Amino acid sequence: MNHFLDIHTTSATDLRHMIDHAADMKQARAGRPKGTRDDDQPLAGHIVALIFEKPSTRTRVSFDVGVRQMGGETMVLSGKDMQLGHGETIADTARVLSRFVDMIMIRTFDEAVLYEMAEYADVPVINGLTDRTHPCQIMADIQTFEEHRGLITGKKVVWTGDGNNVCSSFLHAAGQFGFDLTFTGPAQLDPEDEYIGFARNKGSTIAIERDPFKAVEGADLIVADTWVSMHDSQSSKERRHNMLRGYQVNEELMSHAKPDALFMHCLPAHREEEATSAVMDGPHSVIFDEAENRLHAQKAIMRWCLGV
Ligand code: CP
Ligand code: NVA
């Protein structure tokens, strides 16, 4: 039994296997109606609990569809409607759920909740986003990059804006998949040293460049995310926007990257804020392939977790 808690807690070999497996599974069902089951039905007889303590569109739908395609069943639970949201401990919740379901995916605030769930659950636990990381997203991002441009190893990724949870998982991935990452954003929103240190210790070049135009020189991939994450207070919005405005990904910024650079955004986006529609809907953008690949990447993750 494997938990999928973070990119840095999973071996590079297993991560590589999951990406390749995801691509194979996507290929195998190309052109088939979305509701048809995969031929091999690896999750037949399995029930997966999907717990959300924050809003979600992509994570909710892609996990639900993925489980169904593989022949399993899902139970989508809102944290606030569970006793978990009314004082029951995480440990007790984990032990009870383990008596009913075969796997748990949780989207929560504090990452300690995720780790405690995994400690007490007898079934695999998957990280569907915390305040600090979003590993499923980055698996889909790696799959998407490689689908368009081949191996990501040795490439240059530029993260623009806030050094947030998605950025942290990108830094973990830089270390595990062997690519370089330049962060460009205001010093107040730099990624945490822990994540930068992980990638550097694995041999990746991690740079911080305040000038976004310099940062994107030679970039193979430019990534943006919202300037105000779900765990950020709404009262910080104006201050964040003022700090981040200069880091918007627009056509002028894209033109300073490699001519064939890709643009990604995990979505949901605030169009004309962190990125313009001209870029999001333009020739460099792969944002909807990226969204679709949540499905395929997570199917590979779930199969790895269950060993099926
Ligand atoms: N990218 C992502 O996780 O989207 P949702 O918040 O819609 O799940
Ligand atoms: N950084 C964003 C990602 C949403 C998928 C957030 O945490 O709100």
Short mmCIF file of C-alpha atoms and ligand atoms in Angstrom, two decimals:
data_model
loop_
_atom_site.label_atom_id
_atom_site.label_comp_id
_atom_site.label_asym_id
_atom_site.label_seq_id
_atom_site.Cartn_x
_atom_site.Cartn_y
_atom_site.Cartn_z
CA MET A 1 0.00 0.00 0.00
CA ASN A 2 1.34 3.41 -1.01
CA HIS A 3 0.22 6.87 0.09
CA PHE A 4 0.62 9.66 -2.46
CA LEU A 5 1.32 12.54 -0.12
CA ASP A 6 3.88 14.64 -1.96
CA ILE A 7 6.24 14.59 -4.91
CA HIS A 8 9.30 14.54 -2.62
CA THR A 9 7.96 11.62 -0.54
CA THR A 10 7.58 9.41 -3.64
CA SER A 11 10.61 7.91 -5.37
CA ALA A 12 11.73 9.41 -8.68
CA THR A 13 11.48 5.95 -10.24
CA ASP A 14 7.87 5.54 -9.18
CA LEU A 15 6.99 9.07 -10.33
CA ARG A 16 8.49 8.37 -13.76
CA HIS A 17 6.56 5.11 -13.98
CA MET A 18 3.30 6.91 -13.12
CA ILE A 19 3.82 9.58 -15.81
CA ASP A 20 4.55 6.95 -18.46
CA HIS A 21 1.62 4.84 -17.31
CA ALA A 22 -0.69 7.88 -17.44
CA ALA A 23 0.38 8.61 -21.02
CA ASP A 24 -0.21 4.97 -22.01
CA MET A 25 -3.66 4.91 -20.41
CA LYS A 26 -4.59 8.17 -22.14
CA GLN A 27 -3.48 6.75 -25.47
CA ALA A 28 -5.34 3.49 -24.89
CA ARG A 29 -8.70 5.21 -24.57
CA ALA A 30 -8.20 7.95 -27.18
CA GLY A 31 -11.42 8.66 -29.06
CA ARG A 32 -13.62 6.63 -26.72
CA PRO A 33 -16.64 8.26 -25.07
CA LYS A 34 -15.71 9.64 -21.66
CA GLY A 35 -18.19 7.47 -19.80
CA THR A 36 -16.93 4.16 -21.17
CA ARG A 37 -14.98 1.93 -18.82
CA ASP A 38 -11.33 1.03 -19.36
CA ASP A 39 -10.94 -2.53 -20.65
CA ASP A 40 -9.08 -3.86 -17.63
CA GLN A 41 -11.30 -2.44 -14.81
CA PRO A 42 -8.48 -2.29 -12.23
CA LEU A 43 -10.64 -0.60 -9.57
CA ALA A 44 -13.57 -2.99 -9.86
CA GLY A 45 -14.97 -3.58 -6.38
CA HIS A 46 -13.16 -0.55 -4.91
CA ILE A 47 -14.75 2.50 -3.28
CA VAL A 48 -12.82 5.78 -3.05
CA ALA A 49 -13.74 8.60 -0.64
CA LEU A 50 -13.07 12.09 -1.99
CA ILE A 51 -13.02 14.62 0.87
CA PHE A 52 -13.10 18.35 0.14
CA GLU A 53 -12.51 20.99 2.79
CA LYS A 54 -12.01 23.60 0.04
CA PRO A 55 -13.82 24.21 -3.27
CA SER A 56 -12.83 22.25 -6.38
CA THR A 57 -13.91 21.68 -9.96
CA ARG A 58 -11.05 19.81 -11.65
CA THR A 59 -9.92 17.67 -8.72
CA ARG A 60 -13.45 16.62 -7.84
CA VAL A 61 -14.52 15.75 -11.38
CA SER A 62 -11.26 14.19 -12.55
CA PHE A 63 -10.98 11.86 -9.55
CA ASP A 64 -14.64 10.91 -9.80
CA VAL A 65 -14.47 10.20 -13.55
CA GLY A 66 -11.13 8.43 -13.19
CA VAL A 67 -12.42 6.01 -10.56
CA ARG A 68 -15.54 5.28 -12.64
CA GLN A 69 -13.52 4.65 -15.82
CA MET A 70 -11.45 2.13 -13.87
CA GLY A 71 -14.58 0.34 -12.64
CA GLY A 72 -14.67 1.65 -9.06
CA GLU A 73 -17.13 3.81 -7.15
CA THR A 74 -16.70 7.15 -5.40
CA MET A 75 -18.14 8.95 -2.45
CA VAL A 76 -17.69 12.73 -2.58
CA LEU A 77 -17.70 14.21 0.93
CA SER A 78 -17.64 17.80 2.07
CA GLY A 79 -15.45 18.30 5.15
CA LYS A 80 -17.94 20.66 6.76
CA ASP A 81 -20.75 18.10 6.47
CA MET A 82 -18.64 15.41 8.15
CA GLN A 83 -18.05 15.12 11.91
CA LEU A 84 -14.45 15.95 10.97
CA GLY A 85 -15.61 19.54 10.53
CA HIS A 86 -17.28 19.47 13.96
CA GLY A 87 -14.52 18.28 16.22
CA GLU A 88 -14.03 14.56 15.49
CA THR A 89 -10.31 13.86 15.36
CA ILE A 90 -8.51 13.19 12.11
CA ALA A 91 -7.16 9.94 13.54
CA ASP A 92 -10.64 8.62 14.38
CA THR A 93 -11.96 9.74 10.99
CA ALA A 94 -9.11 7.92 9.26
CA ARG A 95 -9.70 4.70 11.21
CA VAL A 96 -13.45 4.75 10.60
CA LEU A 97 -13.17 5.52 6.88
CA SER A 98 -10.65 2.71 6.51
CA ARG A 99 -13.38 0.26 7.55
CA PHE A 100 -15.62 1.42 4.68
CA VAL A 101 -13.52 2.54 1.73
CA ASP A 102 -10.43 1.34 -0.13
CA MET A 103 -8.74 4.71 -0.65
CA ILE A 104 -9.05 8.32 0.56
CA MET A 105 -8.31 11.51 -1.38
CA ILE A 106 -8.38 14.66 0.73
CA ARG A 107 -8.18 18.37 -0.10
CA THR A 108 -7.54 20.30 3.07
CA PHE A 109 -5.90 23.39 4.59
CA ASP A 110 -3.13 22.39 7.00
CA GLU A 111 -0.86 19.71 5.54
CA ALA A 112 -0.61 18.19 9.04
CA VAL A 113 -4.21 16.98 8.51
CA LEU A 114 -3.13 15.06 5.41
CA TYR A 115 -0.14 13.49 7.14
CA GLU A 116 -2.19 12.53 10.21
CA MET A 117 -4.85 11.00 7.98
CA ALA A 118 -2.16 8.89 6.32
CA GLU A 119 -0.67 7.89 9.66
CA TYR A 120 -3.93 6.47 10.98
CA ALA A 121 -5.57 5.19 7.77
CA ASP A 122 -5.20 1.54 6.79
CA VAL A 123 -5.86 2.48 3.16
CA PRO A 124 -3.91 4.73 0.76
CA VAL A 125 -4.29 8.49 1.21
CA ILE A 126 -3.84 10.94 -1.68
CA ASN A 127 -3.05 14.66 -1.37
CA GLY A 128 -5.67 16.61 -3.35
CA LEU A 129 -4.07 19.96 -2.36
CA THR A 130 -3.08 21.53 0.95
CA ASP A 131 -2.00 25.07 1.78
CA ARG A 132 1.57 23.96 1.06
CA THR A 133 1.52 21.53 -1.88
CA HIS A 134 -0.50 20.22 -4.85
CA PRO A 135 1.32 17.12 -6.14
CA CYS A 136 -1.48 15.70 -8.35
CA GLN A 137 -1.49 18.94 -10.31
CA ILE A 138 2.22 18.78 -10.98
CA MET A 139 2.00 15.16 -12.17
CA ALA A 140 -0.53 16.31 -14.76
CA ASP A 141 1.74 19.23 -15.65
CA ILE A 142 4.74 16.96 -16.25
CA GLN A 143 2.61 14.64 -18.38
CA THR A 144 1.37 17.64 -20.39
CA PHE A 145 4.83 19.08 -20.96
CA GLU A 146 6.18 15.74 -22.14
CA GLU A 147 3.18 15.11 -24.40
CA HIS A 148 4.05 18.32 -26.28
CA ARG A 149 7.83 18.60 -25.96
CA GLY A 150 9.34 15.28 -24.85
CA LEU A 151 11.29 14.62 -21.65
CA ILE A 152 11.24 17.51 -19.18
CA THR A 153 14.65 16.57 -17.80
CA GLY A 154 17.14 19.40 -18.38
CA LYS A 155 14.48 21.93 -19.43
CA LYS A 156 13.97 25.41 -17.97
CA VAL A 157 10.68 26.12 -16.19
CA VAL A 158 9.81 29.66 -15.04
CA TRP A 159 7.31 30.13 -12.23
CA THR A 160 5.76 33.60 -12.18
CA GLY A 161 4.03 35.37 -9.29
CA ASP A 162 3.35 33.83 -5.88
CA GLY A 163 5.65 31.12 -4.49
CA ASN A 164 2.57 29.18 -3.38
CA ASN A 165 1.49 25.55 -2.91
CA VAL A 166 1.60 24.72 -6.63
CA CYS A 167 5.03 26.35 -6.91
CA SER A 168 6.26 24.21 -3.99
CA SER A 169 5.24 21.02 -5.76
CA PHE A 170 6.92 22.28 -8.95
CA LEU A 171 10.13 22.70 -6.95
CA HIS A 172 9.82 19.15 -5.63
CA ALA A 173 9.29 17.98 -9.21
CA ALA A 174 12.35 19.92 -10.42
CA GLY A 175 14.41 17.79 -8.04
CA GLN A 176 12.70 14.50 -8.87
CA PHE A 177 12.51 14.91 -12.66
CA GLY A 178 15.79 16.83 -13.07
CA PHE A 179 14.72 20.15 -14.58
CA ASP A 180 15.73 23.71 -13.68
CA LEU A 181 13.32 26.28 -12.28
CA THR A 182 13.51 30.05 -12.10
CA PHE A 183 11.14 31.84 -9.75
CA THR A 184 10.17 35.39 -10.68
CA GLY A 185 8.02 37.32 -8.23
CA PRO A 186 8.27 39.76 -5.32
CA ALA A 187 10.62 38.87 -2.45
CA GLN A 188 7.69 38.81 0.03
CA LEU A 189 6.23 35.85 -1.89
CA ASP A 190 9.37 33.80 -2.49
CA PRO A 191 8.97 30.03 -2.22
CA GLU A 192 10.07 28.55 1.10
CA ASP A 193 13.76 27.63 1.45
CA GLU A 194 12.79 24.02 2.22
CA TYR A 195 11.45 23.50 -1.30
CA ILE A 196 14.31 25.33 -3.01
CA GLY A 197 16.77 23.32 -0.92
CA PHE A 198 15.18 20.00 -1.88
CA ALA A 199 15.53 20.73 -5.60
CA ARG A 200 19.09 22.06 -5.26
CA ASN A 201 20.17 19.03 -3.23
CA LYS A 202 18.96 16.84 -6.08
CA GLY A 203 21.18 18.81 -8.48
CA SER A 204 18.65 21.13 -10.14
CA THR A 205 19.50 24.77 -10.78
CA ILE A 206 16.99 26.93 -8.93
CA ALA A 207 17.22 30.68 -9.53
CA ILE A 208 15.36 33.70 -8.19
CA GLU A 209 15.14 36.60 -10.65
CA ARG A 210 13.09 39.69 -9.80
CA ASP A 211 13.00 40.92 -13.40
CA PRO A 212 10.37 38.79 -15.20
CA PHE A 213 11.79 39.59 -18.65
CA LYS A 214 15.24 38.33 -17.65
CA ALA A 215 13.69 35.35 -15.88
CA VAL A 216 11.92 34.00 -18.97
CA GLU A 217 14.97 34.14 -21.26
CA GLY A 218 15.53 30.62 -22.57
CA ALA A 219 12.38 29.29 -20.87
CA ASP A 220 10.80 26.08 -22.19
CA LEU A 221 7.74 26.52 -19.98
CA ILE A 222 6.17 29.50 -18.22
CA VAL A 223 3.71 28.83 -15.42
CA ALA A 224 1.25 31.17 -13.70
CA ASP A 225 -1.24 30.64 -10.87
CA THR A 226 -3.79 32.77 -9.08
CA TRP A 227 -2.43 35.67 -7.03
CA VAL A 228 -4.78 34.88 -4.15
CA SER A 229 -5.00 31.20 -3.17
CA MET A 230 -7.91 29.61 -1.33
CA HIS A 231 -6.01 29.74 1.96
CA ASP A 232 -5.06 33.42 1.59
CA SER A 233 -7.25 36.01 3.30
CA GLN A 234 -9.42 38.13 1.03
CA SER A 235 -8.14 41.17 2.94
CA SER A 236 -4.67 40.53 1.47
CA LYS A 237 -6.00 40.71 -2.09
CA GLU A 238 -5.25 44.34 -2.86
CA ARG A 239 -1.76 44.19 -1.35
CA ARG A 240 -0.99 41.00 -3.30
CA HIS A 241 -2.26 42.45 -6.56
CA ASN A 242 -0.10 45.52 -6.08
CA MET A 243 2.97 43.35 -5.49
CA LEU A 244 2.24 40.96 -8.35
CA ARG A 245 0.94 43.19 -11.14
CA GLY A 246 4.37 43.42 -12.79
CA TYR A 247 4.52 39.62 -13.07
CA GLN A 248 1.48 39.16 -15.31
CA VAL A 249 2.09 36.69 -18.14
CA ASN A 250 1.13 38.55 -21.31
CA GLU A 251 2.17 38.30 -24.94
CA GLU A 252 5.12 40.62 -24.43
CA LEU A 253 6.52 38.48 -21.63
CA MET A 254 5.92 35.26 -23.63
CA SER A 255 7.84 36.77 -26.56
CA HIS A 256 11.00 36.88 -24.41
CA ALA A 257 10.93 33.11 -23.80
CA LYS A 258 11.99 30.44 -26.32
CA PRO A 259 9.84 30.67 -29.48
CA ASP A 260 8.28 27.27 -28.72
CA ALA A 261 7.82 27.87 -24.99
CA LEU A 262 4.64 26.45 -23.47
CA PHE A 263 2.30 28.26 -21.09
CA MET A 264 0.56 26.46 -18.22
CA HIS A 265 -1.87 27.42 -15.48
CA CYS A 266 -3.44 24.89 -13.11
CA LEU A 267 -6.75 26.82 -13.22
CA PRO A 268 -9.00 28.33 -11.99
CA ALA A 269 -7.56 31.52 -13.49
CA HIS A 270 -8.40 35.16 -13.05
CA ARG A 271 -8.15 36.27 -16.65
CA GLU A 272 -6.35 39.57 -17.26
CA GLU A 273 -4.77 39.35 -13.79
CA GLU A 274 -2.01 36.71 -13.54
CA ALA A 275 -2.28 35.98 -17.28
CA THR A 276 -4.03 37.58 -20.21
CA SER A 277 -6.62 35.80 -22.35
CA ALA A 278 -4.34 36.42 -25.32
CA VAL A 279 -1.80 34.10 -23.70
CA MET A 280 -4.28 31.66 -22.15
CA ASP A 281 -6.04 31.14 -25.48
CA GLY A 282 -2.93 31.71 -27.60
CA PRO A 283 -0.56 29.38 -29.45
CA HIS A 284 1.75 28.67 -26.48
CA SER A 285 -1.02 27.66 -24.10
CA VAL A 286 -1.71 24.03 -23.15
CA ILE A 287 -4.00 24.80 -20.21
CA PHE A 288 -6.88 22.56 -21.26
CA ASP A 289 -4.63 19.59 -22.03
CA GLU A 290 -3.19 20.25 -18.58
CA ALA A 291 -6.68 20.17 -17.05
CA GLU A 292 -7.56 16.95 -18.92
CA ASN A 293 -4.36 15.28 -17.82
CA ARG A 294 -5.45 15.53 -14.19
CA LEU A 295 -7.67 12.59 -15.10
CA HIS A 296 -4.96 10.42 -16.64
CA ALA A 297 -2.21 11.28 -14.14
CA GLN A 298 -4.47 10.60 -11.18
CA LYS A 299 -5.60 7.27 -12.62
CA ALA A 300 -1.94 6.25 -12.67
CA ILE A 301 -1.48 7.59 -9.13
CA MET A 302 -4.49 5.63 -7.85
CA ARG A 303 -3.27 2.41 -9.49
CA TRP A 304 0.15 2.90 -7.94
CA CYS A 305 -1.43 3.49 -4.53
CA LEU A 306 -3.48 0.30 -4.73
CA GLY A 307 -0.91 -1.75 -6.60
CA VAL A 308 -3.43 -2.66 -9.31
N1 CP B 1 -6.30 22.89 -10.45
C1 CP B 1 -7.18 22.45 -9.53
O1 CP B 1 -6.84 21.74 -8.59
O2 CP B 1 -8.46 22.86 -9.75
P1 CP B 1 -9.70 22.70 -8.77
O3 CP B 1 -9.49 23.66 -7.60
O4 CP B 1 -10.88 23.08 -9.60
O5 CP B 1 -9.78 21.29 -8.28
N1 NVA B 2 -2.85 28.04 -5.53
C1 NVA B 2 -4.25 27.74 -5.75
C2 NVA B 2 -4.38 26.51 -6.56
C3 NVA B 2 -5.80 26.12 -6.89
C4 NVA B 2 -5.91 24.82 -7.63
C5 NVA B 2 -4.97 27.63 -4.44
O1 NVA B 2 -4.44 26.98 -3.52
O2 NVA B 2 -6.05 28.19 -4.31
#
